């Protein structure tokens, strides 16, 4: 644990204390003083800047969407990002990513004021965009560890592997509190318990940013998505999903006690950026809500970093057919109907957005924002506040120090994908596993076994282990990245020297084996593509389990999923059930537990329903009867 930070405990946050924490935090202040220590320099620099230079700092296009690469310097861009599948043209290796970063940074450093750009990426479970990086378990699994020290170490490794490319900003941690597991982003949340989300989100910020953010191996963190993204009502989404980017319909007390708890915690840890949610609160888009972004986040909670909008999120403030009665009831929150993009820009900036993730509309956005200032619709004071916040963070990061190189550090390249980093991920895997059932003591598997049959479509599929946000935005099946180990490979490596390992994908071939290990679950997805009406185990998975059971051998089912699944009769057919979540690249962590080298210690971060009639669940409660496994459940050997 880093000195100078007091970690939050679950007991300090749970229940009514979670709501009280917001009031305590508000009264005491917010971000650590080092974040504002160089404000005099920031204000002096703002005073030298033209309006064009200021607006440039407030602009973040996607690198792949640039009309001309020279726009980086020509428009004084303050930031760039590469979106979920926005890889370098030359390839997807460490060298390719470093080349993109350094090309862009050199242009920024060649401008009149030589203000470096901050480059953002979704390194959400390791530097998961780059081939060969260590891929950690997604947050749904890490929540089962309840271990802030481990999460902090994961943040440190992620930071080092990200900075190895030169990139200095990740859009993490996600401190959402998912309340409906049909949501496709459930796996991005640590838990349905707000206390767990706050405790582990704070730890991840400490790991990513370090003590003072300025270390060569640290990155800028971004707490997201403010606020209520995990509480959207079913079928409230205006897009292609059922819940994603929908409407959170709760009163303010509920919003604060459940969905806001992670933000005081991450602000106390010094998080330098926060991202508003695509979603709405009672009909008002968070990206356009002055009440949320300015009155609560900045003024009440004391957030002193900068607010970055989500990918093209300000476009959603266009609502020409909005219900007039709804509109009138939400004017106090700063939301009005926008019928054109210029109005979207005005709404977002005046609400409190400091930097806009504008992707391909960046030239139009820059022109329109300058027009709005000239027309008096966006005050110069709002522009100056936004730019001061951005420069404050860049100064705190050490980017404008006299000895700052702002290029990739070759010393970090040797650590990228290293065995030491993979060992941290392997530990994270085994600590996140939750043993749900173990009849007859089938687990751990004896190394004296003569034959172990490994089957199921997930047994030899690294992409299924890693899930979404792995190399591609949606992830993909198969050998998604080099350097990883599938569960089948891990079992082969860990088994006794005289044990024969056989394999099939469909459950066949188990007859005569000492035990069958059936690896099943969800195929990769991300965001709205993961919204589901039915969370039942896929037919091919239930068939594989049934086939193995029919062979008359003990059956161990390993579940790969981004949320609890409805298991039906498969739960009865399995002698042992092990929830592995989306463990990432280090399948050896699963084998560590299967063979008893380490006992399972994980406890469920989400309530596990018996049927879809019990969905949504929330904080251990189900609509109909007892769940299959309650929040916090987990067996051991």
Coordinates of C-alpha atoms in Angstrom, one line a residue:
X1 CA 0.0 0.0 0.0
X2 CA 1.3 3.4 -0.9
X3 CA 2.1 5.8 2.0
X4 CA -0.2 8.8 2.3
X5 CA -3.4 7.1 1.4
X6 CA -5.9 5.6 3.8
X7 CA -7.6 2.6 2.1
X8 CA -11.3 2.3 2.5
X9 CA -12.7 -0.8 4.3
X10 CA -15.9 -2.5 3.3
X11 CA -17.4 -1.9 6.7
X12 CA -16.6 1.8 6.5
X13 CA -18.7 2.1 3.4
X14 CA -21.5 -0.5 3.6
X15 CA -25.1 0.5 4.1
X16 CA -26.1 3.8 5.5
X17 CA -22.4 4.6 6.0
X18 CA -22.0 4.8 2.2
X19 CA -24.4 7.8 2.1
X20 CA -22.7 9.4 5.1
X21 CA -19.3 9.1 3.5
X22 CA -20.4 11.5 0.8
X23 CA -21.3 14.1 3.4
X24 CA -18.0 13.6 5.3
X25 CA -16.0 13.8 2.1
X26 CA -17.8 17.0 1.1
X27 CA -17.0 18.6 4.4
X28 CA -13.4 17.6 4.4
X29 CA -12.3 18.5 0.9
X30 CA -11.4 16.3 -2.0
X31 CA -8.4 15.7 -4.2
X32 CA -4.9 15.5 -2.6
X33 CA -3.1 18.9 -2.5
X34 CA -0.4 17.7 -4.9
X35 CA -2.9 17.8 -7.7
X36 CA -3.3 21.6 -7.4
X37 CA 0.3 22.4 -6.2
X38 CA 1.3 23.9 -9.5
X39 CA -1.9 25.9 -10.2
X40 CA 0.1 29.2 -10.4
X41 CA 2.0 27.7 -13.3
X42 CA -1.2 26.5 -14.9
X43 CA -2.9 29.9 -14.6
X44 CA 0.1 31.7 -16.0
X45 CA 0.1 29.4 -19.0
X46 CA -3.6 29.9 -19.6
X47 CA -3.0 33.7 -19.6
X48 CA -0.6 33.3 -22.5
X49 CA -2.9 31.1 -24.6
X50 CA -5.1 32.2 -27.6
X51 CA -8.7 31.0 -27.7
X52 CA -7.7 28.5 -30.4
X53 CA -5.0 27.1 -28.2
X54 CA -7.4 26.8 -25.3
X55 CA -10.1 25.0 -27.3
X56 CA -7.4 22.7 -28.7
X57 CA -6.6 21.6 -25.2
X58 CA -10.3 20.7 -24.8
X59 CA -10.3 18.4 -27.8
X60 CA -9.7 14.7 -28.0
X61 CA -10.1 13.1 -31.5
X62 CA -9.5 9.5 -32.3
X63 CA -6.1 9.0 -33.9
X64 CA -7.6 6.9 -36.7
X65 CA -10.2 9.6 -37.4
X66 CA -7.7 12.5 -38.0
X67 CA -8.3 14.1 -41.4
X68 CA -4.6 15.1 -41.4
X69 CA -2.0 14.0 -38.9
X70 CA -0.6 17.6 -38.9
X71 CA -3.8 18.6 -37.2
X72 CA -2.3 17.5 -33.9
X73 CA 0.0 20.5 -33.9
X74 CA -1.9 22.7 -36.2
X75 CA -5.0 22.7 -34.0
X76 CA -3.1 22.5 -30.7
X77 CA -4.8 19.3 -29.7
X78 CA -4.6 18.6 -26.0
X79 CA -5.3 14.9 -26.3
X80 CA -5.8 11.9 -28.6
X81 CA -7.2 8.5 -28.1
X82 CA -7.3 5.2 -29.8
X83 CA -10.8 3.7 -29.4
X84 CA -11.6 0.0 -28.8
X85 CA -10.6 -1.3 -32.2
X86 CA -8.6 1.7 -33.4
X87 CA -5.2 0.1 -33.8
X88 CA -2.1 1.6 -35.5
X89 CA -2.1 1.2 -39.2
X90 CA 1.2 -0.6 -39.1
X91 CA 0.1 -3.3 -36.8
X92 CA -0.7 -4.0 -33.1
X93 CA 2.6 -4.6 -31.5
X94 CA 4.4 -2.7 -28.7
X95 CA 6.6 -1.1 -31.4
X96 CA 3.6 0.0 -33.5
X97 CA 1.8 1.6 -30.6
X98 CA 5.0 3.4 -29.5
X99 CA 5.4 4.7 -33.1
X100 CA 1.9 6.2 -33.1
X101 CA 2.3 7.8 -29.7
X102 CA 5.7 9.3 -30.4
X103 CA 4.7 10.7 -33.8
X104 CA 1.8 12.5 -32.2
X105 CA 3.7 13.7 -29.2
X106 CA 6.5 15.2 -31.4
X107 CA 3.9 17.4 -33.1
X108 CA 2.5 18.7 -29.9
X109 CA 6.0 19.5 -28.6
X110 CA 6.6 21.5 -31.7
X111 CA 3.8 24.0 -31.1
X112 CA 4.3 27.6 -29.8
X113 CA 3.8 26.7 -26.2
X114 CA 5.0 23.1 -26.5
X115 CA 2.2 21.7 -24.3
X116 CA 2.4 17.9 -24.5
X117 CA -0.6 15.9 -25.3
X118 CA -2.0 13.2 -23.1
X119 CA -2.9 10.1 -25.0
X120 CA -5.8 7.9 -23.8
X121 CA -6.6 4.2 -24.2
X122 CA -8.9 1.6 -22.7
X123 CA -6.4 -0.4 -20.8
X124 CA -9.2 -1.8 -18.6
X125 CA -7.7 -5.3 -17.7
X126 CA -4.1 -4.8 -18.4
X127 CA -2.9 -3.0 -21.5
X128 CA -5.4 -5.2 -23.3
X129 CA -5.1 -3.5 -26.7
X130 CA -1.5 -4.5 -27.5
X131 CA -0.5 -8.0 -28.6
X132 CA 1.6 -9.8 -26.0
X133 CA 0.4 -7.7 -23.1
X134 CA -0.6 -9.4 -19.8
X135 CA -4.4 -9.6 -19.7
X136 CA -5.8 -9.6 -16.2
X137 CA -9.2 -10.9 -15.0
X138 CA -12.1 -8.5 -15.6
X139 CA -13.4 -6.6 -12.6
X140 CA -16.3 -9.0 -12.0
X141 CA -13.7 -11.6 -11.0
X142 CA -11.4 -9.2 -9.2
X143 CA -14.4 -8.1 -7.0
X144 CA -14.4 -11.7 -5.6
X145 CA -11.0 -11.2 -4.1
X146 CA -12.1 -8.3 -1.9
X147 CA -8.3 -7.5 -1.8
X148 CA -7.3 -3.8 -2.4
X149 CA -3.6 -4.6 -2.1
X150 CA -3.9 -7.1 -5.0
X151 CA -5.9 -4.6 -7.1
X152 CA -3.3 -1.9 -6.4
X153 CA -0.5 -4.2 -7.7
X154 CA -2.6 -5.0 -10.8
X155 CA -2.9 -1.2 -11.4
X156 CA 0.9 -0.9 -11.1
X157 CA 1.5 -3.6 -13.7
X158 CA -1.1 -2.2 -16.0
X159 CA 0.5 1.3 -15.7
X160 CA 3.9 -0.1 -16.5
X161 CA 2.7 -2.0 -19.6
X162 CA 0.8 1.0 -20.8
X163 CA 3.7 3.4 -20.3
X164 CA 5.9 1.0 -22.2
X165 CA 4.2 2.2 -25.3
X166 CA 4.5 5.9 -24.2
X167 CA 0.8 6.2 -23.6
X168 CA 0.0 7.9 -20.3
X169 CA -3.8 7.6 -19.7
X170 CA -6.2 4.8 -19.2
X171 CA -9.9 5.1 -19.1
X172 CA -10.1 3.1 -15.8
X173 CA -11.2 2.2 -13.2
X174 CA -14.9 1.5 -13.8
X175 CA -16.6 2.0 -10.4
X176 CA -20.1 1.2 -11.6
X177 CA -22.4 -0.7 -9.4
X178 CA -24.4 -3.1 -11.7
X179 CA -27.9 -3.8 -10.5
X180 CA -29.1 -5.9 -13.4
X181 CA -26.8 -8.6 -14.7
X182 CA -28.6 -8.6 -18.1
X183 CA -26.5 -5.4 -18.7
X184 CA -23.6 -6.1 -21.1
X185 CA -21.1 -4.1 -19.1
X186 CA -21.7 -6.1 -15.8
X187 CA -18.2 -7.5 -16.0
X188 CA -16.7 -4.1 -15.9
X189 CA -18.0 -3.6 -12.3
X190 CA -16.3 -5.0 -9.3
X191 CA -19.6 -5.8 -7.5
X192 CA -23.3 -5.1 -7.0
X193 CA -22.1 -4.0 -3.5
X194 CA -21.2 -0.3 -3.5
X195 CA -18.7 -0.8 -0.7
X196 CA -16.7 -3.3 -2.8
X197 CA -16.7 -1.0 -5.8
X198 CA -15.5 2.0 -3.8
X199 CA -12.8 0.1 -2.0
X200 CA -11.3 -1.6 -5.1
X201 CA -11.8 1.4 -7.4
X202 CA -9.8 3.5 -4.9
X203 CA -7.1 0.8 -4.9
X204 CA -6.9 0.7 -8.7
X205 CA -6.4 4.5 -8.8
X206 CA -3.5 4.2 -6.3
X207 CA -1.9 1.5 -8.4
X208 CA -2.3 3.3 -11.7
X209 CA -1.3 6.8 -10.6
X210 CA 1.1 6.0 -7.8
X211 CA 1.6 8.4 -5.0
X212 CA 1.8 11.6 -7.0
X213 CA 1.0 10.7 -10.6
X214 CA 4.4 11.9 -11.9
X215 CA 6.3 8.6 -11.9
X216 CA 7.7 7.2 -15.2
X217 CA 5.8 4.0 -14.6
X218 CA 2.4 5.7 -13.7
X219 CA -0.6 6.6 -15.8
X220 CA -3.5 9.0 -15.4
X221 CA -6.6 7.1 -14.2
X222 CA -10.2 7.9 -15.1
X223 CA -13.0 6.9 -12.8
X224 CA -16.2 6.1 -14.8
X225 CA -19.0 6.4 -15.7
X226 CA -20.5 9.2 -13.6
X227 CA -23.1 8.4 -12.5
X228 CA -25.7 5.6 -12.3
X229 CA -24.5 3.6 -15.4
X230 CA -25.1 0.3 -13.6
X231 CA -28.7 1.2 -12.5
X232 CA -30.5 1.7 -15.8
X233 CA -34.0 0.5 -16.1
X234 CA -34.7 -2.6 -18.4
X235 CA -35.6 -1.6 -21.9
X236 CA -34.9 2.1 -21.2
X237 CA -32.1 2.3 -23.8
X238 CA -32.7 4.4 -26.8
X239 CA -30.0 2.5 -28.7
X240 CA -29.6 -1.1 -29.8
X241 CA -29.3 -2.5 -26.3
X242 CA -31.8 -3.3 -23.5
X243 CA -30.0 -1.5 -20.7
X244 CA -26.8 0.0 -21.9
X245 CA -26.9 3.8 -22.1
X246 CA -30.4 3.8 -20.7
X247 CA -32.1 5.7 -17.9
X248 CA -31.5 5.3 -14.2
X249 CA -34.8 6.0 -12.6
X250 CA -34.1 6.5 -8.9
X251 CA -34.3 9.3 -6.4
X252 CA -31.2 11.3 -5.4
X253 CA -30.7 9.5 -2.1
X254 CA -30.5 6.2 -3.9
X255 CA -28.2 7.6 -6.6
X256 CA -25.8 8.7 -4.0
X257 CA -25.9 5.7 -1.7
X258 CA -25.6 3.1 -4.4
X259 CA -24.1 4.6 -7.6
X260 CA -22.0 7.5 -6.4
X261 CA -20.0 5.8 -3.6
X262 CA -17.0 5.1 -5.8
X263 CA -16.4 8.7 -6.7
X264 CA -15.5 10.2 -3.3
X265 CA -13.2 7.1 -2.8
X266 CA -11.4 7.7 -6.1
X267 CA -11.2 11.5 -5.7
X268 CA -9.7 10.9 -2.3
X269 CA -7.0 8.8 -4.0
X270 CA -6.3 11.7 -6.4
X271 CA -7.9 10.5 -9.6
X272 CA -7.1 13.0 -12.3
X273 CA -10.0 12.5 -14.7
X274 CA -13.6 11.4 -14.5
X275 CA -15.9 10.3 -17.4
X276 CA -19.6 11.0 -17.4
X277 CA -21.9 8.2 -18.3
X278 CA -23.8 7.8 -21.6
X279 CA -26.8 7.0 -19.5
X280 CA -29.4 9.4 -18.1
X281 CA -30.7 10.1 -14.6
X282 CA -34.5 10.4 -14.6
X283 CA -34.5 11.4 -18.3
X284 CA -31.5 13.7 -18.2
X285 CA -28.3 12.7 -20.0
X286 CA -25.4 12.8 -17.5
X287 CA -23.1 14.4 -20.1
X288 CA -25.4 17.4 -20.2
X289 CA -26.3 17.7 -16.5
X290 CA -24.8 20.7 -14.8
X291 CA -26.2 19.5 -11.5
X292 CA -24.2 16.3 -11.7
X293 CA -21.0 17.5 -13.3
X294 CA -20.6 20.9 -11.7
X295 CA -22.8 21.2 -8.7
X296 CA -22.2 17.7 -7.3
X297 CA -19.0 16.4 -8.8
X298 CA -16.8 19.5 -8.8
X299 CA -18.4 21.8 -6.2
X300 CA -19.7 19.4 -3.6
X301 CA -17.3 16.4 -4.0
X302 CA -14.4 18.7 -4.7
X303 CA -13.1 17.0 -7.8
X304 CA -10.2 19.1 -9.1
X305 CA -9.1 17.1 -12.1
X306 CA -10.9 17.3 -15.5
X307 CA -14.0 15.8 -16.9
X308 CA -13.7 13.9 -20.2
X309 CA -16.8 13.0 -22.2
X310 CA -17.3 9.4 -23.5
X311 CA -16.9 8.5 -27.2
X312 CA -19.1 10.9 -29.1
X313 CA -21.4 11.2 -26.1
X314 CA -22.2 14.8 -26.6
X315 CA -23.9 13.9 -29.9
X316 CA -26.6 12.2 -27.8
X317 CA -27.7 15.6 -26.4
X318 CA -29.5 16.1 -29.7
X319 CA -33.1 15.3 -28.8
X320 CA -35.5 17.1 -31.2
X321 CA -38.5 15.0 -30.2
X322 CA -38.0 15.1 -26.5
X323 CA -41.2 15.0 -24.4
X324 CA -41.9 18.6 -23.4
X325 CA -43.2 17.6 -20.0
X326 CA -40.0 15.6 -19.2
X327 CA -37.9 18.5 -20.5
X328 CA -39.7 21.0 -18.2
X329 CA -39.2 18.8 -15.2
X330 CA -35.5 18.5 -15.7
X331 CA -34.5 22.1 -16.5
X332 CA -33.1 22.5 -13.0
X333 CA -30.5 19.9 -13.9
X334 CA -29.3 22.0 -16.8
X335 CA -30.7 19.8 -19.7
X336 CA -32.6 21.2 -22.6
X337 CA -33.5 19.7 -26.0
X338 CA -30.8 20.2 -28.6
X339 CA -31.6 20.2 -32.3
X340 CA -28.1 20.7 -33.7
X341 CA -24.5 19.9 -32.9
X342 CA -23.6 23.4 -31.9
X343 CA -26.2 23.2 -29.2
X344 CA -24.8 19.9 -28.0
X345 CA -21.3 21.5 -27.6
X346 CA -22.9 24.4 -25.7
X347 CA -24.8 22.1 -23.3
X348 CA -21.8 19.8 -22.7
X349 CA -19.3 22.5 -21.9
X350 CA -21.6 24.6 -19.8
X351 CA -22.6 21.5 -17.9
X352 CA -19.0 20.9 -16.9
X353 CA -17.3 18.8 -19.5
X354 CA -13.7 20.0 -19.8
X355 CA -12.5 17.8 -22.6
X356 CA -14.6 16.3 -25.4
X357 CA -13.9 12.9 -26.9
X358 CA -15.1 14.1 -30.2
X359 CA -13.5 11.5 -32.6
X360 CA -14.1 12.5 -36.2
X361 CA -16.0 15.8 -35.7
X362 CA -13.1 17.5 -34.1
X363 CA -12.7 20.3 -36.6
X364 CA -16.4 21.2 -36.5
X365 CA -16.4 21.0 -32.6
X366 CA -13.4 23.4 -32.5
X367 CA -15.0 25.9 -34.8
X368 CA -18.3 25.8 -33.1
X369 CA -16.9 26.1 -29.6
X370 CA -15.0 29.2 -30.6
X371 CA -18.2 30.6 -32.1
X372 CA -20.1 30.0 -28.9
X373 CA -17.5 31.9 -26.9
X374 CA -17.6 34.8 -29.4
X375 CA -21.4 34.8 -29.1
X376 CA -21.3 34.8 -25.3
X377 CA -23.1 31.5 -25.0
X378 CA -20.1 29.8 -23.4
X379 CA -18.3 32.1 -21.0
X380 CA -14.5 32.6 -21.3
X381 CA -14.4 31.8 -17.6
X382 CA -15.8 28.3 -18.3
X383 CA -13.1 27.8 -21.0
X384 CA -10.3 29.0 -18.7
X385 CA -11.6 26.7 -15.9
X386 CA -11.6 23.7 -18.2
X387 CA -8.1 24.4 -19.6
X388 CA -6.7 25.1 -16.1
X389 CA -8.0 21.7 -15.0
X390 CA -6.4 20.0 -18.0
X391 CA -3.1 21.8 -17.5
X392 CA -3.2 21.1 -13.7
X393 CA -3.3 17.4 -14.4
X394 CA -0.5 17.6 -17.0
X395 CA 1.7 19.5 -14.6
X396 CA 1.0 17.0 -11.8
X397 CA 2.0 14.2 -14.3
X398 CA 5.4 15.9 -14.7
X399 CA 4.8 16.3 -18.4
X400 CA 6.0 19.9 -18.4
X401 CA 9.0 19.5 -16.1
X402 CA 12.3 20.7 -17.5
X403 CA 13.7 17.1 -17.6
X404 CA 10.5 15.5 -19.0
X405 CA 11.1 13.6 -22.3
X406 CA 7.4 12.7 -22.9
X407 CA 8.7 9.8 -25.1
X408 CA 8.4 6.1 -24.3
X409 CA 10.7 4.8 -21.7
X410 CA 12.9 2.0 -23.0
X411 CA 13.4 0.7 -19.5
X412 CA 9.7 -0.3 -19.3
X413 CA 9.9 -2.3 -22.5
X414 CA 11.7 -5.2 -20.7
X415 CA 8.8 -5.4 -18.2
X416 CA 6.1 -5.6 -20.9
X417 CA 4.5 -9.1 -20.9
X418 CA 7.2 -10.3 -18.5
X419 CA 7.1 -13.4 -16.3
X420 CA 6.9 -11.2 -13.2
X421 CA 3.9 -9.4 -14.5
X422 CA 2.3 -12.7 -15.6
X423 CA 2.8 -14.1 -12.1
X424 CA 0.7 -11.2 -10.7
X425 CA -2.0 -12.0 -13.2
X426 CA -1.8 -15.7 -12.3
X427 CA -2.3 -14.8 -8.6
X428 CA -5.3 -12.6 -9.6
X429 CA -6.9 -15.5 -11.4
X430 CA -6.7 -18.0 -8.6
X431 CA -7.8 -15.4 -6.0
X432 CA -10.8 -14.5 -8.1
X433 CA -12.1 -18.1 -8.6
X434 CA -15.2 -19.0 -6.6
X435 CA -16.0 -22.6 -5.8
X436 CA -19.8 -22.9 -5.9
X437 CA -20.2 -26.7 -5.4
X438 CA -17.9 -29.6 -4.6
X439 CA -19.9 -32.8 -3.9
X440 CA -17.9 -35.8 -3.0
X441 CA -14.7 -33.8 -2.8
X442 CA -14.1 -34.1 -6.5
X443 CA -11.8 -31.1 -6.3
X444 CA -8.9 -30.8 -5.9
X445 CA -7.9 -33.3 -8.7
X446 CA -5.3 -35.8 -7.8
X447 CA -2.0 -35.8 -9.7
X448 CA -2.3 -39.6 -9.4
X449 CA -5.2 -39.6 -11.8
X450 CA -4.6 -41.8 -14.8
X451 CA -6.6 -39.8 -17.3
X452 CA -8.3 -36.3 -17.1
X453 CA -10.6 -35.5 -20.0
X454 CA -10.8 -31.7 -20.7
X455 CA -13.7 -30.7 -22.8
X456 CA -16.1 -27.8 -23.6
X457 CA -15.8 -25.0 -26.1
X458 CA -13.9 -22.8 -23.6
X459 CA -11.2 -25.3 -22.7
X460 CA -8.7 -24.3 -25.4
X461 CA -10.0 -20.8 -26.2
X462 CA -7.9 -17.9 -25.0
X463 CA -10.4 -15.4 -26.4
X464 CA -13.2 -16.8 -24.3
X465 CA -11.0 -16.6 -21.2
X466 CA -10.3 -12.9 -21.9
X467 CA -13.7 -11.7 -23.0
X468 CA -14.4 -8.3 -24.4
X469 CA -12.0 -5.4 -24.5
X470 CA -9.2 -7.7 -25.6
X471 CA -7.2 -6.6 -28.6
X472 CA -10.6 -5.8 -30.3
X473 CA -13.4 -3.8 -28.7
X474 CA -15.7 -6.8 -28.7
X475 CA -12.9 -9.3 -28.1
X476 CA -12.8 -12.5 -30.2
X477 CA -12.6 -16.2 -30.0
X478 CA -9.4 -18.2 -30.3
X479 CA -5.7 -17.2 -30.0
X480 CA -6.5 -13.5 -29.5
X481 CA -3.0 -12.6 -28.2
X482 CA 0.4 -14.3 -27.9
X483 CA 1.9 -15.2 -24.6
X484 CA -1.2 -16.5 -22.8
X485 CA -2.1 -20.0 -21.6
X486 CA -5.4 -21.7 -22.1
X487 CA -7.0 -23.8 -19.4
X488 CA -6.3 -26.9 -21.4
X489 CA -2.6 -26.0 -21.8
X490 CA -2.4 -25.2 -18.1
X491 CA -3.9 -28.5 -17.1
X492 CA -1.5 -30.4 -19.3
X493 CA 1.4 -28.5 -17.7
X494 CA 0.1 -29.0 -14.1
X495 CA -1.0 -32.7 -14.3
X496 CA 1.1 -35.5 -12.9
X497 CA 3.8 -36.8 -15.1
X498 CA 2.0 -40.1 -15.7
X499 CA -1.5 -38.6 -16.2
X500 CA -2.9 -38.7 -19.7
X501 CA -4.8 -35.6 -20.8
X502 CA -7.5 -36.0 -23.5
X503 CA -9.5 -33.3 -25.1
X504 CA -12.7 -32.7 -27.1
X505 CA -14.8 -29.6 -27.6
X506 CA -18.3 -31.2 -27.2
X507 CA -18.2 -33.3 -24.1
X508 CA -17.6 -36.6 -25.9
X509 CA -14.8 -38.9 -25.0
X510 CA -15.0 -38.8 -21.3
X511 CA -15.8 -42.5 -20.7
X512 CA -13.2 -44.2 -18.6
X513 CA -11.5 -41.0 -17.4
X514 CA -10.9 -40.3 -13.7
X515 CA -12.6 -36.9 -14.1
X516 CA -14.0 -34.7 -16.8
X517 CA -13.3 -30.9 -16.7
X518 CA -15.9 -29.1 -18.8
X519 CA -15.1 -25.5 -19.6
X520 CA -18.2 -23.6 -20.8
X521 CA -19.7 -20.1 -20.7
X522 CA -20.1 -16.8 -22.7
X523 CA -18.4 -15.8 -25.9
X524 CA -16.8 -12.4 -25.9
X525 CA -18.8 -9.2 -26.1
X526 CA -18.7 -5.6 -24.9
X527 CA -21.2 -2.8 -24.0
X528 CA -24.6 -2.9 -25.7
X529 CA -23.7 -6.1 -27.7
X530 CA -23.7 -7.9 -24.3
X531 CA -27.2 -6.9 -23.2
X532 CA -29.2 -10.1 -22.9
X533 CA -32.9 -11.0 -22.3
X534 CA -32.0 -14.5 -21.3
X535 CA -28.8 -15.5 -19.3
X536 CA -29.3 -19.3 -19.6
X537 CA -26.3 -21.4 -20.4
X538 CA -26.0 -21.9 -24.2
X539 CA -27.4 -25.2 -25.6
X540 CA -24.0 -26.4 -26.8
X541 CA -22.7 -25.9 -23.2
X542 CA -25.5 -27.8 -21.5
X543 CA -25.1 -30.5 -24.1
X544 CA -21.3 -30.8 -23.4
X545 CA -22.1 -31.1 -19.6
X546 CA -24.8 -33.7 -20.2
X547 CA -22.5 -35.7 -22.5
X548 CA -19.7 -35.8 -19.9
X549 CA -22.2 -36.7 -17.2
X550 CA -23.6 -39.6 -19.3
X551 CA -20.1 -41.1 -19.4
X552 CA -20.5 -41.9 -15.7
X553 CA -17.4 -40.0 -14.5
X554 CA -17.1 -37.1 -12.0
X555 CA -17.8 -33.8 -13.7
X556 CA -16.1 -30.5 -12.9
X557 CA -17.7 -27.5 -14.6
X558 CA -15.6 -24.4 -15.1
X559 CA -17.7 -21.4 -16.0
X560 CA -16.2 -18.6 -18.1
X561 CA -18.6 -15.6 -17.9
X562 CA -18.9 -11.9 -17.4
X563 CA -21.8 -12.4 -14.9
X564 CA -23.7 -15.1 -13.2
X565 CA -25.5 -17.4 -15.6
X566 CA -28.7 -19.3 -15.2
X567 CA -27.5 -22.9 -15.0
X568 CA -30.7 -24.9 -14.8
X569 CA -30.2 -28.6 -14.7
X570 CA -26.5 -28.2 -15.4
X571 CA -26.0 -27.2 -11.8
X572 CA -27.3 -30.6 -10.7
X573 CA -25.3 -32.5 -13.3
X574 CA -22.0 -31.0 -12.2
X575 CA -20.3 -32.6 -9.2
X576 CA -18.2 -29.4 -8.8
X577 CA -18.8 -25.9 -10.1
X578 CA -16.1 -23.3 -10.3
X579 CA -16.8 -19.8 -11.4
X580 CA -13.7 -18.5 -13.3
X581 CA -15.4 -15.4 -14.7
X582 CA -13.2 -13.9 -17.5
X583 CA -9.7 -14.8 -16.1
X584 CA -7.6 -13.3 -18.9
X585 CA -4.4 -14.6 -20.3
X586 CA -3.1 -16.7 -17.4
X587 CA -5.0 -20.0 -17.5
X588 CA -2.4 -21.5 -15.1
X589 CA -4.2 -19.7 -12.3
X590 CA -7.2 -21.9 -12.9
X591 CA -5.1 -25.1 -12.9
X592 CA -3.5 -23.9 -9.6
X593 CA -6.9 -24.3 -7.9
X594 CA -8.1 -27.4 -9.8
X595 CA -5.1 -29.3 -8.6
X596 CA -5.1 -27.9 -5.1
X597 CA -1.8 -26.0 -5.2
X598 CA -3.9 -23.1 -3.9
X599 CA -7.2 -23.4 -2.2
X600 CA -10.2 -21.4 -3.6
X601 CA -10.7 -18.2 -1.6
X602 CA -13.0 -16.1 -3.8
X603 CA -16.4 -14.9 -2.6
X604 CA -19.2 -14.0 -5.0
X605 CA -19.3 -10.3 -6.0
X606 CA -22.8 -10.7 -7.4
X607 CA -25.9 -12.7 -6.3
X608 CA -26.3 -15.8 -8.5
X609 CA -30.0 -16.3 -9.5
X610 CA -31.7 -19.7 -10.0
X611 CA -33.7 -18.5 -12.9
X612 CA -34.5 -15.4 -15.0
X613 CA -37.5 -14.8 -12.7
X614 CA -35.0 -13.7 -10.1
X615 CA -33.3 -11.1 -12.4
X616 CA -32.6 -8.4 -11.6
X617 CA -31.0 -9.1 -8.3
X618 CA -29.5 -6.5 -6.1
X619 CA -27.3 -6.6 -3.0
X620 CA -28.2 -10.2 -2.2
X621 CA -31.9 -9.8 -2.8
X622 CA -34.0 -11.5 -5.5
X623 CA -37.6 -10.8 -6.6
X624 CA -38.7 -14.4 -6.1
X625 CA -37.3 -16.8 -3.5
X626 CA -33.7 -17.5 -2.5
X627 CA -31.0 -17.2 -5.1
X628 CA -28.9 -20.2 -6.2
X629 CA -25.9 -18.7 -4.4
X630 CA -26.0 -15.5 -2.3
X631 CA -23.7 -12.5 -2.5
X632 CA -20.5 -13.4 -0.7
X633 CA -20.8 -17.1 -1.1
X634 CA -17.8 -19.3 -1.8
X635 CA -16.5 -22.7 -0.7
X636 CA -13.0 -23.9 -0.2
X637 CA -11.1 -27.2 0.3

